[in-house]
Tab-separated table of C-alpha atoms and ligand atoms in Angstrom:
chain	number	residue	atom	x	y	z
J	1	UNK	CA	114.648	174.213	65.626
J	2	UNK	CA	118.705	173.481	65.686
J	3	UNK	CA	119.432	171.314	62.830
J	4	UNK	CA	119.794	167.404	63.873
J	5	UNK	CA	122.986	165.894	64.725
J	6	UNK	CA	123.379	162.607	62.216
J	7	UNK	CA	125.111	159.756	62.152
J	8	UNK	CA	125.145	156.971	59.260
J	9	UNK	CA	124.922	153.814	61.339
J	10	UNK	CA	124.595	149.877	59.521
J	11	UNK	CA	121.393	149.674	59.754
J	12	UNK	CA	120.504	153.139	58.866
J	13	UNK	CA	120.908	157.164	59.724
J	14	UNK	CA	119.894	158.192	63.324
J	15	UNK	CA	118.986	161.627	63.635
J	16	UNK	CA	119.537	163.373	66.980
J	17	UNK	CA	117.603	166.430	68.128
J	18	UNK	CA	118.506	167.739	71.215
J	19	UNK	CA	116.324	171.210	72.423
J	20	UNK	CA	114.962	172.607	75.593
J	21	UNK	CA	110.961	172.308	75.280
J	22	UNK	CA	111.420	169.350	72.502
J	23	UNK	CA	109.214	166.978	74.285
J	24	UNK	CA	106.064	168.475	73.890
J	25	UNK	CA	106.817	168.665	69.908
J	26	UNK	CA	108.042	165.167	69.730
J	27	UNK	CA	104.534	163.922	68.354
J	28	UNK	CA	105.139	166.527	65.386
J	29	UNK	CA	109.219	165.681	65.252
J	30	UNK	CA	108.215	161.770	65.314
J	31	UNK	CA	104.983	162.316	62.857
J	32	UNK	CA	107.529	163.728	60.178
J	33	UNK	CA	110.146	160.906	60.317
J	34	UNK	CA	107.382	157.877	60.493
J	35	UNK	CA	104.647	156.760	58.931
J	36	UNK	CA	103.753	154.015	61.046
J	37	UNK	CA	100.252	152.148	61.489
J	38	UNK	CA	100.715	152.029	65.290
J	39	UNK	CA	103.387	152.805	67.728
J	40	UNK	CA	104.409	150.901	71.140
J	41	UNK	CA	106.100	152.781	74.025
J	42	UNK	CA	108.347	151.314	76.668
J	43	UNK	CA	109.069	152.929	79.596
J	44	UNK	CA	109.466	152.155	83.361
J	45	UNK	CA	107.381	152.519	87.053
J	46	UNK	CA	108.909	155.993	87.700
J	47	UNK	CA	108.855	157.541	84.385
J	48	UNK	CA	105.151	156.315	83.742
J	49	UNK	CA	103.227	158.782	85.674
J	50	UNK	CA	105.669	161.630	84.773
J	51	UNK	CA	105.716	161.397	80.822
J	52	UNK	CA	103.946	158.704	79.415
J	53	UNK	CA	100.490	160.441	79.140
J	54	UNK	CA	102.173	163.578	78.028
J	55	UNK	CA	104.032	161.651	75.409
J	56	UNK	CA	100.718	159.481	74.158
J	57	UNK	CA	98.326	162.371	73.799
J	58	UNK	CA	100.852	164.273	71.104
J	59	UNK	CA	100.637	160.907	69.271
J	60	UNK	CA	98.353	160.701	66.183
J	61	UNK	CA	98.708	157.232	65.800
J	62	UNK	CA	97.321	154.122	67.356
J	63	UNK	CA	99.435	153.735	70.911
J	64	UNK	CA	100.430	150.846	73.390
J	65	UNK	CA	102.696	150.953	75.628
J	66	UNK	CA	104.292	148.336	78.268
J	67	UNK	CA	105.568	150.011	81.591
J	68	UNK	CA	108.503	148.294	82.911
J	69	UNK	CA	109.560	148.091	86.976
J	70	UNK	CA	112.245	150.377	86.964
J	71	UNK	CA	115.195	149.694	88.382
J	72	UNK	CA	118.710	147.710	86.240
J	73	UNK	CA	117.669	144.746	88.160
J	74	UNK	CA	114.938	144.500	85.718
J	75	UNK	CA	117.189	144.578	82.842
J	76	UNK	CA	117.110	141.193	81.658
J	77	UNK	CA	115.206	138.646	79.376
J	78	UNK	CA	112.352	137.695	81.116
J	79	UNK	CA	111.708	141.940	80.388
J	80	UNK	CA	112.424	141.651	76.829
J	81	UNK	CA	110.087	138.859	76.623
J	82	UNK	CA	107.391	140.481	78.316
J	83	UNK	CA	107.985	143.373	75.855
J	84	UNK	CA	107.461	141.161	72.664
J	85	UNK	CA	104.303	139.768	74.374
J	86	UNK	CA	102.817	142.687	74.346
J	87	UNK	CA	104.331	144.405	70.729
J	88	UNK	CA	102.512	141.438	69.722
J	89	UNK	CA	99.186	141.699	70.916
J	90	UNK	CA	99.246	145.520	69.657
J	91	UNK	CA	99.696	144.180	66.219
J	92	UNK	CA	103.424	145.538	65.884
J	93	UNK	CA	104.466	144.963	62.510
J	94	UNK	CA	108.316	145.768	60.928
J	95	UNK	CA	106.771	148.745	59.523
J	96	UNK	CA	105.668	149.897	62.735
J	97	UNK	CA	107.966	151.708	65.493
J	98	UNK	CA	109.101	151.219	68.926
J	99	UNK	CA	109.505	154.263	71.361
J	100	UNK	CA	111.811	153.989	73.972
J	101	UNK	CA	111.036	156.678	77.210
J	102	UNK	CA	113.285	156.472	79.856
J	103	UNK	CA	116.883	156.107	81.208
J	104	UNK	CA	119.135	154.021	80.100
J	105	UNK	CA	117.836	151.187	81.530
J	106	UNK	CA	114.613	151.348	79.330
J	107	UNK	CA	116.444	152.714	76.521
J	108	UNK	CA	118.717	149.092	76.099
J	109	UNK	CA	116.095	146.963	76.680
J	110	UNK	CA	113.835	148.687	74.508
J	111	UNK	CA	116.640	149.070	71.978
J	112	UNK	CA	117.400	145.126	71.799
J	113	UNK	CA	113.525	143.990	71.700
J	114	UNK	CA	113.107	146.689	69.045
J	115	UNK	CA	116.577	144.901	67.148
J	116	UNK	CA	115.642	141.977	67.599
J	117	UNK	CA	111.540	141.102	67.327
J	118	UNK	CA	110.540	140.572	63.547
J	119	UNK	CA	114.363	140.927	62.817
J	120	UNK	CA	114.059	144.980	63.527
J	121	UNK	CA	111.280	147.080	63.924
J	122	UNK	CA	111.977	151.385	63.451
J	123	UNK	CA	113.118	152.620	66.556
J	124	UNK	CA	112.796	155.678	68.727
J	125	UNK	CA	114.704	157.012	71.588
J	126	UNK	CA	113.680	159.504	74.510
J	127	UNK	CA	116.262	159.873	76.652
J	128	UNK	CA	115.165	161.137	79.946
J	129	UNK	CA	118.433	160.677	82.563
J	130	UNK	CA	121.487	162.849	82.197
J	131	UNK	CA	123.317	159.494	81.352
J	132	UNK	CA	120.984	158.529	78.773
J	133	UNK	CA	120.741	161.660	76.624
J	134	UNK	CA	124.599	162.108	76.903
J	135	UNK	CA	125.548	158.946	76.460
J	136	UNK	CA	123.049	155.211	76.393
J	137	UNK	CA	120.607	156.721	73.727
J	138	UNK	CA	123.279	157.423	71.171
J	139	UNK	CA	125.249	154.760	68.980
J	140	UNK	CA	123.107	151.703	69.029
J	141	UNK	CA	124.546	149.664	71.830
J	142	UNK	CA	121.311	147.966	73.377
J	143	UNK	CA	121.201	144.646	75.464
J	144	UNK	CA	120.592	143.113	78.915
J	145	UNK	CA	122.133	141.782	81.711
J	146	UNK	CA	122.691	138.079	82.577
J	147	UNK	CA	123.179	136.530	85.650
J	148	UNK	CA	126.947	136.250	84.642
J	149	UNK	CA	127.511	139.911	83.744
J	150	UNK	CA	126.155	143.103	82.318
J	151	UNK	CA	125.473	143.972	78.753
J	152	UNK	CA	126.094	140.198	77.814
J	153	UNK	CA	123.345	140.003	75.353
J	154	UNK	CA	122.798	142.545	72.908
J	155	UNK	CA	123.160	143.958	69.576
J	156	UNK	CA	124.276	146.795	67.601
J	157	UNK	CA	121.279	148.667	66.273
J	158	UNK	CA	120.783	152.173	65.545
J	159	UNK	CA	117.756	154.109	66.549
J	160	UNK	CA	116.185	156.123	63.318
J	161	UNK	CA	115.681	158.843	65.858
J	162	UNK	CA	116.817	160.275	69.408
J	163	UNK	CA	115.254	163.351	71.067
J	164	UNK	CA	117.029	164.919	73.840
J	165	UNK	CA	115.063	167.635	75.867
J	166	UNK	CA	116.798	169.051	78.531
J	167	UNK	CA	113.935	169.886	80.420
J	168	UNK	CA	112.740	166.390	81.346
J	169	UNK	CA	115.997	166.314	83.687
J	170	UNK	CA	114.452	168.526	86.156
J	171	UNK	CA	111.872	165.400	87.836
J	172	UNK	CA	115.642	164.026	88.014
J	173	UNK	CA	116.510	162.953	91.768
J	174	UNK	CA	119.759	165.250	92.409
J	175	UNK	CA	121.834	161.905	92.554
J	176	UNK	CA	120.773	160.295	89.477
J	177	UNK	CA	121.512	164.219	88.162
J	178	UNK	CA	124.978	164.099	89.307
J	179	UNK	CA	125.521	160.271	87.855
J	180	UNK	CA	125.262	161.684	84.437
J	181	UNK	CA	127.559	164.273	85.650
J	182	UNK	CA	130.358	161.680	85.564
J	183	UNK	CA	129.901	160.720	81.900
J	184	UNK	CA	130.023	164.326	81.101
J	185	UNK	CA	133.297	165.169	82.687
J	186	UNK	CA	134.500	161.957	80.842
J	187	UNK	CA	133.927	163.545	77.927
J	188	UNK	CA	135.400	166.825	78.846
J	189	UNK	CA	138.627	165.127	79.284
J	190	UNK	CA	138.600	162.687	76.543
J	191	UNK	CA	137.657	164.767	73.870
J	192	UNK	CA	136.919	169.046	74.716
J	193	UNK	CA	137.750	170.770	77.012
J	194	UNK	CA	135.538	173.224	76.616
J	195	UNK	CA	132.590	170.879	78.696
J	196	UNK	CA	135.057	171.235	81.325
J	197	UNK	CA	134.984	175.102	81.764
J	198	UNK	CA	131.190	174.954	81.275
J	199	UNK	CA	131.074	172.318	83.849
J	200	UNK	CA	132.996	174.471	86.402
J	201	UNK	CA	130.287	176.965	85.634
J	202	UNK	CA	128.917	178.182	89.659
J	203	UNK	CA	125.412	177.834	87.296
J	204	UNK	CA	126.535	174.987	84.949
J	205	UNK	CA	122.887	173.351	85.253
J	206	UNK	CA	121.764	176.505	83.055
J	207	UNK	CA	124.071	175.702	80.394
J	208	UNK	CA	122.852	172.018	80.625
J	209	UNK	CA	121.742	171.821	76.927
J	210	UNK	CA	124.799	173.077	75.366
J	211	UNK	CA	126.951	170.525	77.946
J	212	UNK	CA	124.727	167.600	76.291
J	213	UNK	CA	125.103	169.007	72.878
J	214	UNK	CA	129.040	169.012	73.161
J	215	UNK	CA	128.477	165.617	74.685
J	216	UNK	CA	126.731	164.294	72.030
J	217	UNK	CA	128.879	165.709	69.144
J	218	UNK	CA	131.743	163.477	70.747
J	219	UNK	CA	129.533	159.942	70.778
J	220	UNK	CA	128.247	160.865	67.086
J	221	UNK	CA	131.752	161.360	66.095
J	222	UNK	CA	133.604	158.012	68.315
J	223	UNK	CA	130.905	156.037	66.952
J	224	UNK	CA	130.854	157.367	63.173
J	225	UNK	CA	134.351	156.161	63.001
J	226	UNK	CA	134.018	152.635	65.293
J	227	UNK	CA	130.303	151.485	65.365
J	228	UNK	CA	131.106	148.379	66.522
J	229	UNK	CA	133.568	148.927	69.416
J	230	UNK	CA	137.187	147.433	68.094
J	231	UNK	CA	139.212	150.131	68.274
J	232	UNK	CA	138.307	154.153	68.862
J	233	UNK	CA	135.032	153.624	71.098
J	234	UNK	CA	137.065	152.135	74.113
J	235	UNK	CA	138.451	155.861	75.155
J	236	UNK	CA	134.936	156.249	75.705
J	237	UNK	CA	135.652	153.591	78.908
J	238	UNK	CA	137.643	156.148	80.663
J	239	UNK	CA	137.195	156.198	84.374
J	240	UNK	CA	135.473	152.945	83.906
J	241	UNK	CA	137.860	149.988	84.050
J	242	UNK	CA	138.754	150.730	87.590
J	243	UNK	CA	135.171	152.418	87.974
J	244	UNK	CA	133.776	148.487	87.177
J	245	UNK	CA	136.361	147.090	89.583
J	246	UNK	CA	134.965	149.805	92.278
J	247	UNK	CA	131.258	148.914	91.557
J	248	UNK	CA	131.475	145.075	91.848
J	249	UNK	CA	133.474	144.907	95.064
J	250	UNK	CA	130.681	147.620	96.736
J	251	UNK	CA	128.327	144.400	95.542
J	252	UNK	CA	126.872	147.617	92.783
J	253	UNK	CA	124.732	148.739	95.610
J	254	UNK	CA	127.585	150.862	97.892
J	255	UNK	CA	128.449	153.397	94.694
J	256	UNK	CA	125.969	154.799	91.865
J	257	UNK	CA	127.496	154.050	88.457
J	258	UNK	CA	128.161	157.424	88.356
J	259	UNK	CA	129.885	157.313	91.507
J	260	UNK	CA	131.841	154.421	90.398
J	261	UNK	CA	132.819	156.364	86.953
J	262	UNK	CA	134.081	159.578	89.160
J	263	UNK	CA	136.262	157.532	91.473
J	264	UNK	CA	137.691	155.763	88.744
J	265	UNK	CA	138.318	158.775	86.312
J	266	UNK	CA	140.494	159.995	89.654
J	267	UNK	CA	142.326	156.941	89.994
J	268	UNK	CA	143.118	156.556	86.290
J	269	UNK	CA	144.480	159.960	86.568
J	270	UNK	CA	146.751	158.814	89.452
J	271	UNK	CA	147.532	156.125	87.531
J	272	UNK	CA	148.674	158.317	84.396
J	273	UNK	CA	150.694	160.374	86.548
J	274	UNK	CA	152.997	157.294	87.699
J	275	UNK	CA	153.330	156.651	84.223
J	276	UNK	CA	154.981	160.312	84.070
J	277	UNK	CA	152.339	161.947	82.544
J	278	UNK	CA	151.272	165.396	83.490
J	279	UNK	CA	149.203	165.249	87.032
J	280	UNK	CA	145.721	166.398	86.200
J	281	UNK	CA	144.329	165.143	89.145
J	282	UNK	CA	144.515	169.263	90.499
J	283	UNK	CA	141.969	169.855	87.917
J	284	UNK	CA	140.083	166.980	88.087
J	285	UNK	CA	139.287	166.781	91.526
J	286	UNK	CA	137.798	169.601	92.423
J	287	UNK	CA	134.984	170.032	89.348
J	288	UNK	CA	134.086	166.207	90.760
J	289	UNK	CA	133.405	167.792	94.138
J	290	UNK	CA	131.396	170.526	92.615
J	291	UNK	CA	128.677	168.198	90.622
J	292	UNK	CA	128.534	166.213	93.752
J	293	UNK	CA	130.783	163.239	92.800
J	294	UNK	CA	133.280	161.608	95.130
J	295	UNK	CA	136.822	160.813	94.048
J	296	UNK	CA	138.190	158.628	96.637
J	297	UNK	CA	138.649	154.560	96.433
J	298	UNK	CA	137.934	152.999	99.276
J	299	UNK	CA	138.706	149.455	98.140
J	300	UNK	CA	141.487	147.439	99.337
J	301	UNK	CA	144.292	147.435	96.135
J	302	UNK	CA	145.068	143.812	95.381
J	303	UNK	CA	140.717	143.540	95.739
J	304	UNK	CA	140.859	146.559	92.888
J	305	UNK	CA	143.345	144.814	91.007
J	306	UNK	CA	141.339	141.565	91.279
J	307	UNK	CA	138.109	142.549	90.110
J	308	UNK	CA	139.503	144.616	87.717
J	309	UNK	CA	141.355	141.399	85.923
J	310	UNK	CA	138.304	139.084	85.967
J	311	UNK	CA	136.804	142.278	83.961
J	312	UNK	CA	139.000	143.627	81.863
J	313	UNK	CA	139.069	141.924	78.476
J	314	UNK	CA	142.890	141.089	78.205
J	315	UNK	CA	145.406	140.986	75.308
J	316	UNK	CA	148.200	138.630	75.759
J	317	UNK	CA	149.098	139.609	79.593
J	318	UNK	CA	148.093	143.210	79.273
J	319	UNK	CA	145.013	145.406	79.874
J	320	UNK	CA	144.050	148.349	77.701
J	321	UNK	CA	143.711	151.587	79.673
J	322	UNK	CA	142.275	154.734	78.544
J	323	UNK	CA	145.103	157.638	79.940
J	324	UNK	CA	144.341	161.112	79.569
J	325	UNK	CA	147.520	163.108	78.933
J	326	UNK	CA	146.508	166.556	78.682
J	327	UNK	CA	142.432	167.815	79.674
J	328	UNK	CA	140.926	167.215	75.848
J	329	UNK	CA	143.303	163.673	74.643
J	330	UNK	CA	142.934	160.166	75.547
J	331	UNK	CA	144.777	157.505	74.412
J	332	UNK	CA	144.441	153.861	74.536
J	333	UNK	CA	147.145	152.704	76.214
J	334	UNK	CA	148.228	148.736	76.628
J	335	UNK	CA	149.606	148.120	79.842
J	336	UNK	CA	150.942	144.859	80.904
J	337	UNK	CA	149.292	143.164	83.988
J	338	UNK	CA	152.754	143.067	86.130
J	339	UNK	CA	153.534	146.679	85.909
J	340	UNK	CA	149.579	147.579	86.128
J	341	UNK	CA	149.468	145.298	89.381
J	342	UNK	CA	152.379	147.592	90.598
J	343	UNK	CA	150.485	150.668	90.017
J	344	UNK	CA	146.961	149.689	91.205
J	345	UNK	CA	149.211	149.349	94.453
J	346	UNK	CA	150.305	152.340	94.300
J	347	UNK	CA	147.276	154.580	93.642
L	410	LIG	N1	123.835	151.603	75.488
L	410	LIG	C1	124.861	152.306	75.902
L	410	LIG	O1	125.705	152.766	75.118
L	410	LIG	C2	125.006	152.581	77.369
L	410	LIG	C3	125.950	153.518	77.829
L	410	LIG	C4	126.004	153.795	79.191
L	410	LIG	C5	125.137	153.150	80.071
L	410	LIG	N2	124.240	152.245	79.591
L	410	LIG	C6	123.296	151.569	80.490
L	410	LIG	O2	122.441	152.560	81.042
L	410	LIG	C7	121.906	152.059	82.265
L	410	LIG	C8	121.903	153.174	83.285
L	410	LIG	O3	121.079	154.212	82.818
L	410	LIG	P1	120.490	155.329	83.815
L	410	LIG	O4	121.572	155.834	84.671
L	410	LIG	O5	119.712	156.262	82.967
L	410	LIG	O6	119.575	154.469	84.780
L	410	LIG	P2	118.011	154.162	84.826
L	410	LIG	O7	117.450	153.954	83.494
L	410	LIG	O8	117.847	153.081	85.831
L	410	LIG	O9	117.423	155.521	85.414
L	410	LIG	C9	117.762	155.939	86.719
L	410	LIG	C10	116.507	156.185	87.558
L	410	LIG	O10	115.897	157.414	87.166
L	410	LIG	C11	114.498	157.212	86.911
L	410	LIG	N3	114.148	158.233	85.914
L	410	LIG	C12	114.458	158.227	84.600
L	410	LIG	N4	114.116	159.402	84.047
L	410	LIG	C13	113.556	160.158	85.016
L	410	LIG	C14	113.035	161.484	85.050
L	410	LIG	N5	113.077	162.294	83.986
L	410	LIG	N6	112.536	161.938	86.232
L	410	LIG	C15	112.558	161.156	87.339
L	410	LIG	N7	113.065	159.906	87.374
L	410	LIG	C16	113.562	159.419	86.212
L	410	LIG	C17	114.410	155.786	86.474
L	410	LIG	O11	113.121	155.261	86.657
L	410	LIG	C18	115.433	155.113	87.402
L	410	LIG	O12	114.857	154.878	88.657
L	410	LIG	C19	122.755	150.858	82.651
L	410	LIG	O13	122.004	149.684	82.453
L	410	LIG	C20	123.928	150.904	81.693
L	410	LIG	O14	124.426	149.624	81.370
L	410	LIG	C21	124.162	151.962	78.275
């Protein structure tokens, strides 16, 4: 088995194994790390019937699980607190451990009742969307949505483990396939470009656990130097700013996430170029097309540039935006909301 990825997080080391066939050891993978009386799984409607049974027989502790409606309108409070309920009544003590067996959906809520009940019990995450195992299951953000927002309650906690297996992608609608898609071309151009060639791939879906690995190695390493999210972690928001904007105005029902993320990777490219950087919207375009992404925004401007203020966390009168100047380097860049309001207009 590939040697773990690591990364030393404040409340501990998370160890990330990522590995085509992984699920079906991760009873022996988890049984080495923990030596818990009991474990509790969380996981949702859909994933249930597909994983949970596989997932509890491999177990050689006592198991409970609570199942979740899937869906991110489910991500809120009244979820976490049916979660505790049931920890609870299992017996769940701090020296226990919480499994989290989903997308990213399950994986935040699962990650912030596991933070947060006792004052943290061990957790475990098995990422089974695209998104999740490049992206939600790695670095500890976990949280839920409020009626005002997403990801307005949360904290920062690190799961003790994360195993990736590839192969648990393949019950994956093609959609919620390509969603993750978008994350993984975000990190192609923020960080290696390398994902990008691989992506371009006619075949890329056979190099899928190579893509994730790269994808990985980038969140272990943005994280490693800015757990917290001051400084370094926001390039990981390219495409998204505008992306956001995109997905509120479509009321989040008219574009995936995903969807949102693609269209607003291409219009922060735009926007680069009428700063005079290079153009890489040639590049970028096309490899959007091929994973089944669109590219186009279909919003009225000023509505963009609305929803994209009421957003955007703002220093003094300007907006940090993530520009990539050359496929491989981002840069936070602050731009100040006059001249941005000229651009958005422009794009
Ligand atoms: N914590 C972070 O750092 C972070 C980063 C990015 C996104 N997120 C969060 O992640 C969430 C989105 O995650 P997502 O895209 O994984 O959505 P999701 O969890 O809703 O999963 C998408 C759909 O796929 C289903 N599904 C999951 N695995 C499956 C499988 N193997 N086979 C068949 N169906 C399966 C789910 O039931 C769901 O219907 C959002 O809430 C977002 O805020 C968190």
């Amino acid at each position: 088995m590939r040697e773990p990825l690591t990364l030393q997080g404040g409340n501990g080391l998370s160890e990330i194994y990522i590995e085509s066939g992984l699920f079906d050891r991760a009873g022996v993978v988890i049984g080495q790390a923990f030596s818990p009386s009991r474990i509790h799984i969380v996981t949702d409607s859909n994933v249930a019937p597909l994983y949970l049974a596989r997932l509890e027989s491999q177990l050689a502790f006592p198991v409970s699980h609570t199942i979740i409606p899937a869906g991110e309108e489910h991500k809120h409070l009244a979820t976490v607190e049916d979660i505790y309920h049931d920890m609870l009544a299992a017996g769940i003590t701090r020296k226990d451990l919480v499994v989290a067996l989903g997308g990213g959906v399950v994986g935040d809520i699962t990650g912030f009742a596991a933070a947060t009940l006792l004052r943290g019990v061990s957790l475990c995450q098995i990422p089974t969307t695209l998104l999740a195992q490049v992206d939600s299951s790695v670095g500890g953000k976990t949280g839920v949505d409020l009626p005002e927002g997403k990801n307005l309650v949360g904290a920062f906690y690190q799961p003790r483990l994360v195993l990736i297996d590839p192969k648990v992608l393949s019950s994956l609608p093609d959609s919620t396939f390509a969603d993750g898609m978008a994350e993984v071309i975000k990190y192609g151009y923020i960080a290696n470009k390398t994902i990008l060639s691989l992506v371009a791939q006619p075949n890329y879906r056979d190099n899928i656990e190579q893509i994730i690995y790269e994808c990985v190695k980038i969140k272990r390493d943005v994280v490693a130097i800015d757990e917290h999210d001051t400084g370094l972690r926001m390039i990981l928001n390219f495409g998204h700013t505008i992306g956001h904007a995109a997905e509120k105005l479509g009321n989040y029902t008219a574009l995936t996430h995903g969807q949102a993320v693609a269209i607003g990777m291409a219009a922060a490219m735009r926007l680069s170029a009428l700063l005079g950087n290079a153009d890489l919207t040639a590049s970028l375009l096309p490899l959007l097309d091929h994973v089944g992404l669109p590219s186009t925004l279909a919003y009225d401007r000023e509505a963009i540039f609305d929803a994209l203020l009421a957003d955007k966390k703002k220093f003094g009168g300007t907006v940090n935006f993530i520009l990539v100047r050359e496929a491989g380097r981002a840069e936070i860049t602050p731009i100040e909301t006059d001249r941005l309001h000229a651009y958005i207009l422009k794009l």
